[in-house]
Coordinates of C-alpha atoms and ligand atoms in Angstrom, one line a residue:
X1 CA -31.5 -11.2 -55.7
X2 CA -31.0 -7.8 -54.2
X3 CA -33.2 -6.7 -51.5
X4 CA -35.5 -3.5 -52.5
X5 CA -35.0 -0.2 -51.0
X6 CA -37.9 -0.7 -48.9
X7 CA -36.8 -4.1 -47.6
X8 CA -33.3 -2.7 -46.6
X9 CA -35.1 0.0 -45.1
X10 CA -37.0 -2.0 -42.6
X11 CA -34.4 -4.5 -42.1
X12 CA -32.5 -1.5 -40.5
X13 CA -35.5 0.2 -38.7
X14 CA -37.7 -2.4 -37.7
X15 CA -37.4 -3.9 -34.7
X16 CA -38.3 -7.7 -34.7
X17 CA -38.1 -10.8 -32.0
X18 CA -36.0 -13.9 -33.0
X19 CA -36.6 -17.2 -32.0
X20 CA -33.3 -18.1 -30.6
X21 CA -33.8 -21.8 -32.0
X22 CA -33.8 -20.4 -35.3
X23 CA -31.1 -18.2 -35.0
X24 CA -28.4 -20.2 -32.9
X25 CA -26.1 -21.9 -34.9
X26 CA -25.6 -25.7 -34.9
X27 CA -23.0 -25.5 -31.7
X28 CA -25.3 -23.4 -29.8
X29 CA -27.9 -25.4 -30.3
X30 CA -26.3 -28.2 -29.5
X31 CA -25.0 -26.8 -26.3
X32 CA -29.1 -25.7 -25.0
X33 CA -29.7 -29.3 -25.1
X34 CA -26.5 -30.2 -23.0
X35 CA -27.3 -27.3 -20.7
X36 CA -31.0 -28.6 -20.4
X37 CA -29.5 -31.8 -18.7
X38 CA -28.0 -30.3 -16.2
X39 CA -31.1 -28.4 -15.2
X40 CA -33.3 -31.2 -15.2
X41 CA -31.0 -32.4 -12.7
X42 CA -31.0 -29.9 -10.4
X43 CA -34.5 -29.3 -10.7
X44 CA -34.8 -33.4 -9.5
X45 CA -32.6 -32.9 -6.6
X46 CA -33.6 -29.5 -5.1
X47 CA -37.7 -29.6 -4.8
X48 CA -37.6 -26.9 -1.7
X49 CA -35.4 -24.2 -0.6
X50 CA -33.5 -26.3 1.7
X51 CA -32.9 -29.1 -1.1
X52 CA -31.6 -26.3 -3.5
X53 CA -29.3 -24.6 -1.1
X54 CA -28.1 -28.0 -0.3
X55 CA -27.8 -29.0 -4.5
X56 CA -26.5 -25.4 -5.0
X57 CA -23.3 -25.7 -2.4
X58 CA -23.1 -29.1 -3.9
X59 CA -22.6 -27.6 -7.4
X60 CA -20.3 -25.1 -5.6
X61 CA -17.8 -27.1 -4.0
X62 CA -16.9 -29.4 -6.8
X63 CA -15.9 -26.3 -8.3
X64 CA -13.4 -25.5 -5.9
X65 CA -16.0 -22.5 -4.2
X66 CA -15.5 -22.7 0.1
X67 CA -18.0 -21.9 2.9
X68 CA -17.7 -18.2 3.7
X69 CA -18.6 -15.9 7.3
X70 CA -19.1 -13.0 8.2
X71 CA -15.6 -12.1 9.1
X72 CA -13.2 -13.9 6.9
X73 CA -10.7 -12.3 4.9
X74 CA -11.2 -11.9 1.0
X75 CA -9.2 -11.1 -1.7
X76 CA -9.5 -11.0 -5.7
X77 CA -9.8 -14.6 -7.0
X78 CA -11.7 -15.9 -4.1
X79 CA -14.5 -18.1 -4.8
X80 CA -16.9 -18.7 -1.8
X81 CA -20.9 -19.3 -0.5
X82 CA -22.9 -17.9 2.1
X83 CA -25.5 -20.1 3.8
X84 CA -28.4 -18.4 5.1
X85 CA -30.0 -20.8 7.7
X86 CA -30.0 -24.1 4.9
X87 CA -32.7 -22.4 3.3
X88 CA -30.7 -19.6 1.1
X89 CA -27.1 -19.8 -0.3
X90 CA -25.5 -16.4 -2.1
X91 CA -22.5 -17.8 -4.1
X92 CA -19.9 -14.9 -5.0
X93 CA -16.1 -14.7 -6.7
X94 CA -14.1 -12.2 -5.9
X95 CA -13.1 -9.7 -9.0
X96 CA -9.5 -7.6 -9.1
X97 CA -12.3 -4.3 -10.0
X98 CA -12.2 -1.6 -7.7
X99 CA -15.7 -2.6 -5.6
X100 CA -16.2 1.3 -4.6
X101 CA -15.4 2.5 -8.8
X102 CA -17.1 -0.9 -10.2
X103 CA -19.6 -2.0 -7.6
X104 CA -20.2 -5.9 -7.6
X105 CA -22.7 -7.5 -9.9
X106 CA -25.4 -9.3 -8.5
X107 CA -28.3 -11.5 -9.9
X108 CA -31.0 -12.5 -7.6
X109 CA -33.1 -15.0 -7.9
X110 CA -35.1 -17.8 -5.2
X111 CA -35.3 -21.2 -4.6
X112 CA -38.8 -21.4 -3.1
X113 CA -41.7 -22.6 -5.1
X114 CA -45.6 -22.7 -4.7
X115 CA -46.6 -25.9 -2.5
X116 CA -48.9 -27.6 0.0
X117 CA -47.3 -27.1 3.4
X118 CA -48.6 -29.4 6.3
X119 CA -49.7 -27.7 9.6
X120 CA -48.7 -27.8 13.0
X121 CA -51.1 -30.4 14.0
X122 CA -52.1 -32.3 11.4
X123 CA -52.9 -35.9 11.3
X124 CA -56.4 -37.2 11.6
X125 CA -58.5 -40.0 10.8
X126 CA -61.7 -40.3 8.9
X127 CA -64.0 -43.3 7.3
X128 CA -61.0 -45.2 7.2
X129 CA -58.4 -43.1 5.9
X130 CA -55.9 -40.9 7.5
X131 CA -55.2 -37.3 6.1
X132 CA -52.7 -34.7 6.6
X133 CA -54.3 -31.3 7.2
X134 CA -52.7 -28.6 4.9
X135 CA -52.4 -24.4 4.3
X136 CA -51.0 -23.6 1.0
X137 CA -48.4 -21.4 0.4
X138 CA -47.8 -19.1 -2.4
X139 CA -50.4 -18.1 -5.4
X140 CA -51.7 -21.8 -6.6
X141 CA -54.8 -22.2 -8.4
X142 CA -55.8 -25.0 -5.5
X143 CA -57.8 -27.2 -7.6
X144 CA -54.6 -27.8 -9.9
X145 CA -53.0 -29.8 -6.8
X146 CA -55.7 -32.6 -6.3
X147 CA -56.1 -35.9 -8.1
X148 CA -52.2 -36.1 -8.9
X149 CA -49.0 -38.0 -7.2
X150 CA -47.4 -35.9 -4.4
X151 CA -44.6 -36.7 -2.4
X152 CA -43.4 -35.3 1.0
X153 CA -40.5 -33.6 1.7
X154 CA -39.3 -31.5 4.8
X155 CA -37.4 -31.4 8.2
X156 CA -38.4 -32.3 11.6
X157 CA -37.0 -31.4 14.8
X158 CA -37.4 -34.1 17.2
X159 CA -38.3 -33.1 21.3
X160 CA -34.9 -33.2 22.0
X161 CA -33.7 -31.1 19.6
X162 CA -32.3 -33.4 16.8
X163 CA -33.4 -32.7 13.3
X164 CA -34.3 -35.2 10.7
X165 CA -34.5 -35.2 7.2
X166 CA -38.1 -36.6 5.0
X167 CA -37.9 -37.4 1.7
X168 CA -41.0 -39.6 0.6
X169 CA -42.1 -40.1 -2.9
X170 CA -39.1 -39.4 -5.4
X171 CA -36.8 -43.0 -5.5
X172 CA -38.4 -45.6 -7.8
X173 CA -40.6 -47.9 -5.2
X174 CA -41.9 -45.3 -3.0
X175 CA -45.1 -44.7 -2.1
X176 CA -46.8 -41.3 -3.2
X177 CA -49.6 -39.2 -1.0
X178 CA -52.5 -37.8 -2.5
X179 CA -55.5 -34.7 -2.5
X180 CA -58.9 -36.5 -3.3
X181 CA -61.0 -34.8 -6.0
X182 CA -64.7 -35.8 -6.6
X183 CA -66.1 -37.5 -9.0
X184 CA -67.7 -36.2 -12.1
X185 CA -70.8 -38.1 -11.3
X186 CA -71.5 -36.4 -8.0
X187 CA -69.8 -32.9 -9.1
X188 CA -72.8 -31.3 -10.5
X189 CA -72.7 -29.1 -8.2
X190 CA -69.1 -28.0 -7.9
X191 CA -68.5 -28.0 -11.4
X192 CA -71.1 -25.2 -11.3
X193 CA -68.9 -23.4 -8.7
X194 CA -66.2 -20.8 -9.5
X195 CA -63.0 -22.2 -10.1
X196 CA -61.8 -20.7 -6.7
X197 CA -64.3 -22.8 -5.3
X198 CA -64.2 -26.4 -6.5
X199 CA -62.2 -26.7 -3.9
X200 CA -61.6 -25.9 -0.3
X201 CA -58.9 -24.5 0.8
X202 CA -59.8 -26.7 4.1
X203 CA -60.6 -29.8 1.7
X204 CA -56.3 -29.4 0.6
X205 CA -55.9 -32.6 2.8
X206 CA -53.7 -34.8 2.4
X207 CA -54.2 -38.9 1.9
X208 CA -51.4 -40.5 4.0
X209 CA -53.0 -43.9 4.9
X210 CA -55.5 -46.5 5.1
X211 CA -54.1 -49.2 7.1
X212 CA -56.0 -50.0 10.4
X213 CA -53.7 -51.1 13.5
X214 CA -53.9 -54.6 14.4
X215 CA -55.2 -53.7 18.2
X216 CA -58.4 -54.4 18.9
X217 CA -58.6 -52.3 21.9
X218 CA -57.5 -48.8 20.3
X219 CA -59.2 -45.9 19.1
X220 CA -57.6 -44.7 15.2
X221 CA -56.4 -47.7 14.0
X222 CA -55.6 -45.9 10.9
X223 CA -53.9 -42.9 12.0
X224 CA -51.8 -45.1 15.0
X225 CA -50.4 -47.4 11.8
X226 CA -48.9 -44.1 10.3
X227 CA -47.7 -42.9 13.3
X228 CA -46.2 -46.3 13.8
X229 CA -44.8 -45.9 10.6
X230 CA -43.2 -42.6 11.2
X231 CA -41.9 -43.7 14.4
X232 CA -39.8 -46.2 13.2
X233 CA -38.5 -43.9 9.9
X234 CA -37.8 -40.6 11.8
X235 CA -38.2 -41.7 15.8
X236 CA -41.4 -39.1 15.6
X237 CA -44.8 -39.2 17.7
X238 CA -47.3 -36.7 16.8
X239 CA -46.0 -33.7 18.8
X240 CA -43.4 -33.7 16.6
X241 CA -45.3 -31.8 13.9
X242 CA -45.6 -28.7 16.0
X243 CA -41.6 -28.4 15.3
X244 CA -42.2 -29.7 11.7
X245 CA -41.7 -28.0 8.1
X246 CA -42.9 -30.8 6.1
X247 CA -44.8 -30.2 2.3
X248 CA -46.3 -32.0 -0.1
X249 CA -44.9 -30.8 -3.5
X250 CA -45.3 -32.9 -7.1
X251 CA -44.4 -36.1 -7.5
X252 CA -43.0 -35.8 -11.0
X253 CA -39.6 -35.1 -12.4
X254 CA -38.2 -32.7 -14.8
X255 CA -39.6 -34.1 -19.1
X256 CA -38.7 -33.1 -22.2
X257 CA -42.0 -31.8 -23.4
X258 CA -42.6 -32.4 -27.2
X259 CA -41.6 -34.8 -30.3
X260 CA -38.9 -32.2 -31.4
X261 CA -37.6 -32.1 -27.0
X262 CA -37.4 -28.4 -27.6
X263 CA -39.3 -27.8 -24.3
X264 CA -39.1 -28.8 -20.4
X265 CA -41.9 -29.8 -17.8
X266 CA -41.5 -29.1 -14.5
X267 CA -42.5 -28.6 -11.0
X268 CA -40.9 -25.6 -9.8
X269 CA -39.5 -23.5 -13.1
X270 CA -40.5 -20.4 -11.3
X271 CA -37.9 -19.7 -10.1
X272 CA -34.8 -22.0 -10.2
X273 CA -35.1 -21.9 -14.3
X274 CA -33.2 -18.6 -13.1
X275 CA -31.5 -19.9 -10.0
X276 CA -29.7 -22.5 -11.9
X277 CA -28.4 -20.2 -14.5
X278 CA -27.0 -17.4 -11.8
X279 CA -25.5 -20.2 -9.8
X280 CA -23.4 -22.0 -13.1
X281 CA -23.3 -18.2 -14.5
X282 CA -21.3 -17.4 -11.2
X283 CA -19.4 -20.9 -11.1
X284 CA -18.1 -21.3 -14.6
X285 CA -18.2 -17.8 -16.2
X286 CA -15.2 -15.2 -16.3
X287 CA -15.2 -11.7 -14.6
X288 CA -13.0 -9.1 -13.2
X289 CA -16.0 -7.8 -11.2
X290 CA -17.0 -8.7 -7.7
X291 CA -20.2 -11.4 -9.0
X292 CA -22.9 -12.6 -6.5
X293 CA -25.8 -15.2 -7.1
X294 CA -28.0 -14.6 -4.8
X295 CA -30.7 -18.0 -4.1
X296 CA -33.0 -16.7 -1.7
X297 CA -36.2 -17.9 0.0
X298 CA -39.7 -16.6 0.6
X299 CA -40.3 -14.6 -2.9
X300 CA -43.8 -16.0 -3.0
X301 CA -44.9 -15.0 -0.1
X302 CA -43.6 -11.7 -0.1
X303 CA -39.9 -12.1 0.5
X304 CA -40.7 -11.7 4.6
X305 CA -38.6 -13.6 7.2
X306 CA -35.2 -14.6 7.6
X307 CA -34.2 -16.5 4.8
X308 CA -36.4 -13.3 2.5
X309 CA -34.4 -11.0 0.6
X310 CA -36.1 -8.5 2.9
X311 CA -33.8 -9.6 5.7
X312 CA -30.8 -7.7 6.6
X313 CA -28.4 -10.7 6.2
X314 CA -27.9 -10.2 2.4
X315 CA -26.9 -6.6 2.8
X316 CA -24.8 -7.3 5.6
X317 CA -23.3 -9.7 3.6
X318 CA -22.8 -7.4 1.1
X319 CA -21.3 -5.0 3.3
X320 CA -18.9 -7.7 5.2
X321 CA -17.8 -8.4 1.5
X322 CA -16.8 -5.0 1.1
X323 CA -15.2 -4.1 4.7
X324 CA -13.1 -7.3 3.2
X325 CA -12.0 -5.9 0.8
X326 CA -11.5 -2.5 2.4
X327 CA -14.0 -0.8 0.4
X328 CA -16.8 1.8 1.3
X329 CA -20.2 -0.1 1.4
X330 CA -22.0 3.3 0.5
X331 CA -20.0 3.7 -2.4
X332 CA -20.0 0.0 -3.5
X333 CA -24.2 -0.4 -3.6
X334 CA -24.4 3.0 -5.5
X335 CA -21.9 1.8 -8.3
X336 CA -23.2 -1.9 -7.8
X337 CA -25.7 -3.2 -10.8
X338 CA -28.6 -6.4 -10.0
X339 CA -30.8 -8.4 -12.4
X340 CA -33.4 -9.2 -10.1
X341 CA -33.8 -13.1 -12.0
X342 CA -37.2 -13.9 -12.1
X343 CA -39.5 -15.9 -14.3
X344 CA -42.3 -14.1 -16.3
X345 CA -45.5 -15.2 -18.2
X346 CA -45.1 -16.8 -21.3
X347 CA -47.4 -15.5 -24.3
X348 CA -50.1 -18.7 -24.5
X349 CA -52.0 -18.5 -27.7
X350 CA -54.8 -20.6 -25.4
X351 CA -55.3 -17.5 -22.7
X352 CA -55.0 -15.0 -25.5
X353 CA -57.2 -12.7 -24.4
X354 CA -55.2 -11.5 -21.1
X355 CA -52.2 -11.0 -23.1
X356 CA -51.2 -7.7 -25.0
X357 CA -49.3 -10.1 -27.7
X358 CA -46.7 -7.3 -28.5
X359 CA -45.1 -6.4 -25.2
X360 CA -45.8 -10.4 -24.1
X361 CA -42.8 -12.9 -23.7
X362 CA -42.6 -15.3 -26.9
X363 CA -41.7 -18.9 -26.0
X364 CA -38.2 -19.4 -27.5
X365 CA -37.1 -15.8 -28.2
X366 CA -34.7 -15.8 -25.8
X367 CA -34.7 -14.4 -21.5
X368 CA -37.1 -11.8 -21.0
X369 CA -36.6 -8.4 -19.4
X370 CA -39.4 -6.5 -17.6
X371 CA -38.5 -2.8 -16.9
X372 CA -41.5 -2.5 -14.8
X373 CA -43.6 -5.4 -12.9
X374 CA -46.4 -4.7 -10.4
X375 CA -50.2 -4.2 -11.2
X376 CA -52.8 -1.7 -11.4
X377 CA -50.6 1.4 -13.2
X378 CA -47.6 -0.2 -12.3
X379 CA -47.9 -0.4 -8.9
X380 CA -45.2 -2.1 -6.5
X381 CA -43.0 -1.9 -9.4
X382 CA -39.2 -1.3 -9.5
X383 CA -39.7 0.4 -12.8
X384 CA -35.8 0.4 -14.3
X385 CA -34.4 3.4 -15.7
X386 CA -33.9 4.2 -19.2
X387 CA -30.4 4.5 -18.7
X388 CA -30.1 1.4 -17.3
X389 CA -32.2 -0.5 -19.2
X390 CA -30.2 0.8 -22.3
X391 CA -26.9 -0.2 -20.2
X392 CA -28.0 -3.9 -20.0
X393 CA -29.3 -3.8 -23.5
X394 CA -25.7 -2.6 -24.7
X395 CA -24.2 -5.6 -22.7
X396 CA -26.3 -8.0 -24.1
X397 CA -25.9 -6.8 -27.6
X398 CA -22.0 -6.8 -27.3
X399 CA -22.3 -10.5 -26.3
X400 CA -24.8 -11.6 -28.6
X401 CA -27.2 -12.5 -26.2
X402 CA -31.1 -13.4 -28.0
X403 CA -33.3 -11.7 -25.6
X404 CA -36.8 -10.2 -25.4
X405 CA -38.8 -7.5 -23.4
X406 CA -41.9 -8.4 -21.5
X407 CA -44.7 -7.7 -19.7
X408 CA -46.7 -9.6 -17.1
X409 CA -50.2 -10.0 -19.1
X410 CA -52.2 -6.7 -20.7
X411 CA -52.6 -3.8 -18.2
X412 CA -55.2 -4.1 -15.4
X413 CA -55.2 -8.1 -16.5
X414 CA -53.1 -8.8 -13.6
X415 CA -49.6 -8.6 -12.6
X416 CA -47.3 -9.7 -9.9
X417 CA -43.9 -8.4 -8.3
X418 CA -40.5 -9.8 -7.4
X419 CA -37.9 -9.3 -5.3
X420 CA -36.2 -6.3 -7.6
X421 CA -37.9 -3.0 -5.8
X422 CA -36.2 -4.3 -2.2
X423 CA -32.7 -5.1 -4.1
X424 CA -33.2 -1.4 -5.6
X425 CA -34.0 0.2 -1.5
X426 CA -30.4 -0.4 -1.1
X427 CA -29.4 2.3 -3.8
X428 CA -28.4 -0.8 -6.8
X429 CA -29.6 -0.5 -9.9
X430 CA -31.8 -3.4 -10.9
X431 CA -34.3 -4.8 -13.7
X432 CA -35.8 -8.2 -14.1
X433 CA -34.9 -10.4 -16.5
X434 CA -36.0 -13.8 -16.4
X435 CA -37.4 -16.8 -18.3
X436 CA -41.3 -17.1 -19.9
X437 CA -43.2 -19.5 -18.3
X438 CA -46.3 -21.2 -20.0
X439 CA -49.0 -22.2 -16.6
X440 CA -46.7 -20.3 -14.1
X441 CA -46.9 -21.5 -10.2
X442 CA -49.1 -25.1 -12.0
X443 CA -47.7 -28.2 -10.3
X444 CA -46.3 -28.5 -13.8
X445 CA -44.6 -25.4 -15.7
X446 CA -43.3 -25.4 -18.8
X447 CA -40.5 -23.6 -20.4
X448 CA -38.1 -23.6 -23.6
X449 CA -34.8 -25.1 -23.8
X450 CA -33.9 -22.2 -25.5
X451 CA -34.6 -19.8 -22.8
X452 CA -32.5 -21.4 -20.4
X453 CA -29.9 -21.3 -22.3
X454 CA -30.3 -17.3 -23.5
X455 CA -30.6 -16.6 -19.7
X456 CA -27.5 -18.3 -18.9
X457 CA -26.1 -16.5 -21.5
X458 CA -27.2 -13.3 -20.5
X459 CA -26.2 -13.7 -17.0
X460 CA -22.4 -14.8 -18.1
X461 CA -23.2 -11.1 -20.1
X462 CA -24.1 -9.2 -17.3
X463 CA -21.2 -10.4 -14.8
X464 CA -18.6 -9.9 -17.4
Ligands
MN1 MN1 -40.8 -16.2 -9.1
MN2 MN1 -43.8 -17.2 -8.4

């Protein structure tokens, strides 16, 4: 039957979402749920910065990509990575573009990811137990992180300078650690309390033991049997910790959530759901432009430090990239172009009150671009330009790419910020564009097969 006047109409003038599941042929559908696999993988293997680096340059190298420094030669077809102290990796290829006409392409995204970090002088023992005292880092909702299986991961660097490597809590057969929660029958009182308050941020400890030392004659039998135990694993004694960076982080692997395995739970979506797809965007996809993947650390605490995008070592980079290649850095960054690749809220028909449900990310309808993040009128916000908003847009279009627009909850609800306003200091035009999240920064996110896979999509878009 023919369509009426009316329908044909708004078919042309109306603008609609798609859900990429139902508008992806069989192939590409098929090829979401291949793509999912590898994820899940990664996601298993790289926990904390330093594990995704490590997973990242793993991913690199079997695809023929060599370390680079500051220094080497570089020509067109060169395929190399950048570590940044183990704890941030920028992959990049090499394009035949003029760098100063073309700029290079860069999508940034980071490898750290809300957790329980241990402090410098931790271990104690009380009533029979020994603990692990804690300070969170990142936004957590801290009462999310007690009562469930936690493992231990980190580096330690011994007293004569030798570093070792814990890992505690992911193979089959090892023991798990633990935040103790109280019982509903004596929690009449905290369940009374504001969430913020059912528990401590001092109360974040961590269970570690229970086994007394077989000495009659010492003092914390408990806490001496896990130093014992550490001391035959890593050679540590308890002044070790002061040169520690050790965290507890979820237990759990990567699921398919659901009957229909559309969806994927995780710890740590935000943000390697992004990472993953820059790094195989960069490794597997096609481009005649300069491309850079940029993994960095620190985004959830403000992007600060060393291994932060903040730092000067990207830009140097950057610039060392382009004094390769015999190119003007000025004149590169200004014709250069970033997604800033972060993950945004996912409209959750459960919370719908903080969400303005037309400018909110929709599960499924493909990566999400936010022009503008911050809070409070926008503020701390990149805020993208028309023009280059409409730029991406065109690219996306031209490759078929099922994307969305989003916004991080309805105005004054909230808001956050990523690392786009300091890629956009250096004179590069940048958005975000990244992948809805339902319970962002939990211990467990959730996210859509179909997202992923639109986000890799769009990446292999942008660098083209
Ligand atoms: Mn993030
Ligand atoms: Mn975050």
């Amino acid at each position: 039957m023919e369509k009426s006047k009316g329908q044909q109409l708004s078919d042309e003038l109306v603008y609609r979402k798609k859900n990429y599941f139902e508008v992806a042929s069989k192939d590409e559908r098929d090829a979401m749920f291949i793509y999912a696999e590898g994820y899940k993988a990664f996601l298993d293997a790289a926990k904390t910065e330093r594990e995704a680096c490590e997973a990242a340059v793993e991913i690199a190298k079997e695809a023929g990509f060599t370390e680079y420094r500051f220094g080497d030669r570089l020509r067109a077809g060169d395929k190399r990575y950048f570590i940044n102290r183990g704890k941030s990796v920028v992959v990049f290829r090499v394009g035949t573009k003029n760098p100063e006409k073309d700029g290079f392409r860069i999508i940034a995204s980071h490898i750290d990811a809300p957790r329980i970090d241990i402090k410098q002088n931790p271990l104690y023992e009380d009533s029979g137990m020994a603990y692990l005292k804690t300070h969170y880092y990142g936004g957590i909702k801290k009462y999310q992180w007690t009562a469930i299986p936690l493992a231990l991961h980190g580096t330690v660097v011994l007293a004569d300078g030798s570093k070792v490597t814990v890992k505690v809590g992911e193979a089959a057969g090892d023991p798990v650690f633990y935040i103790d929660d109280l019982l509903p029958h004596l929690g009449g009182e905290q369940m009374g309390a504001t969430a913020n308050k059912f528990i401590d941020g001092e109360q974040l400890n961590v269970l570690v033991g229970g086994l007394p030392y077989a000495d009659e004659e010492v003092s914390e039998k408990v806490k001496l049997s896990v130093l014992s135990v550490l001391n035959r694993d890593y050679g540590m004694c308890e002044e070790d910790f002061l040169s520690a960076e050790l965290c507890a982080v979820p237990a759990f692997g990567a699921r398919d959530v659901g009957f229909d395995r559309a969806l994927i739970g995780a710890y740590g979506h935000d943000d390697r759901v992004c990472a993953y797809p820059a790094l195989t965007a960069v490794v597997n996809g096609e481009s005649e432009h300069t491309v850079l993947a940029m993994l960095v650390d620190k985004e959830e605490i403000g992007s600060e430090g060393t291994t932060g995008i903040q730092c000067k070592v990207y830009e140097d980079l950057m610039e060392e990239i382009s004094i390769a290649l015999g190119a003007n850095f000025r004149k590169v960054r200004a014709a250069s172009k970033c997604l800033s690749s972060d993950v945004t809220a996912a409209y959750d028909p459960n919370f719908a009150g903080v969400y303005e449900k037309k400018n909110s990310a929709m599960i499924s309808c493909g990566t999400a671009m936010c022009k503008f993040t911050g809070a409070r009128g926008k503020s701390g916000s990149n805020d993208a330009s028309a023009e280059f908003v409409g730029e991406v847009r065109k690219m996306f279009a031209d490759a078929g790419v099922v994307w969305q627009t989003a916004e991080l909850g309805k105005v004054d609800a909230g808001g956050g910020g990523t690392v786009a306003k300091f890629v956009a200091q250096l004179n590069i035009d940048t958005v975000d564009l990244g992948v809805p999240v339902i319970s962002m920064h939990a211990p467990w996110e959730v996210i859509s097969k179909a997202d992923l896979y639109s986000n890799y999509k769009a990446f292999l878009a942008f660098m083209k």
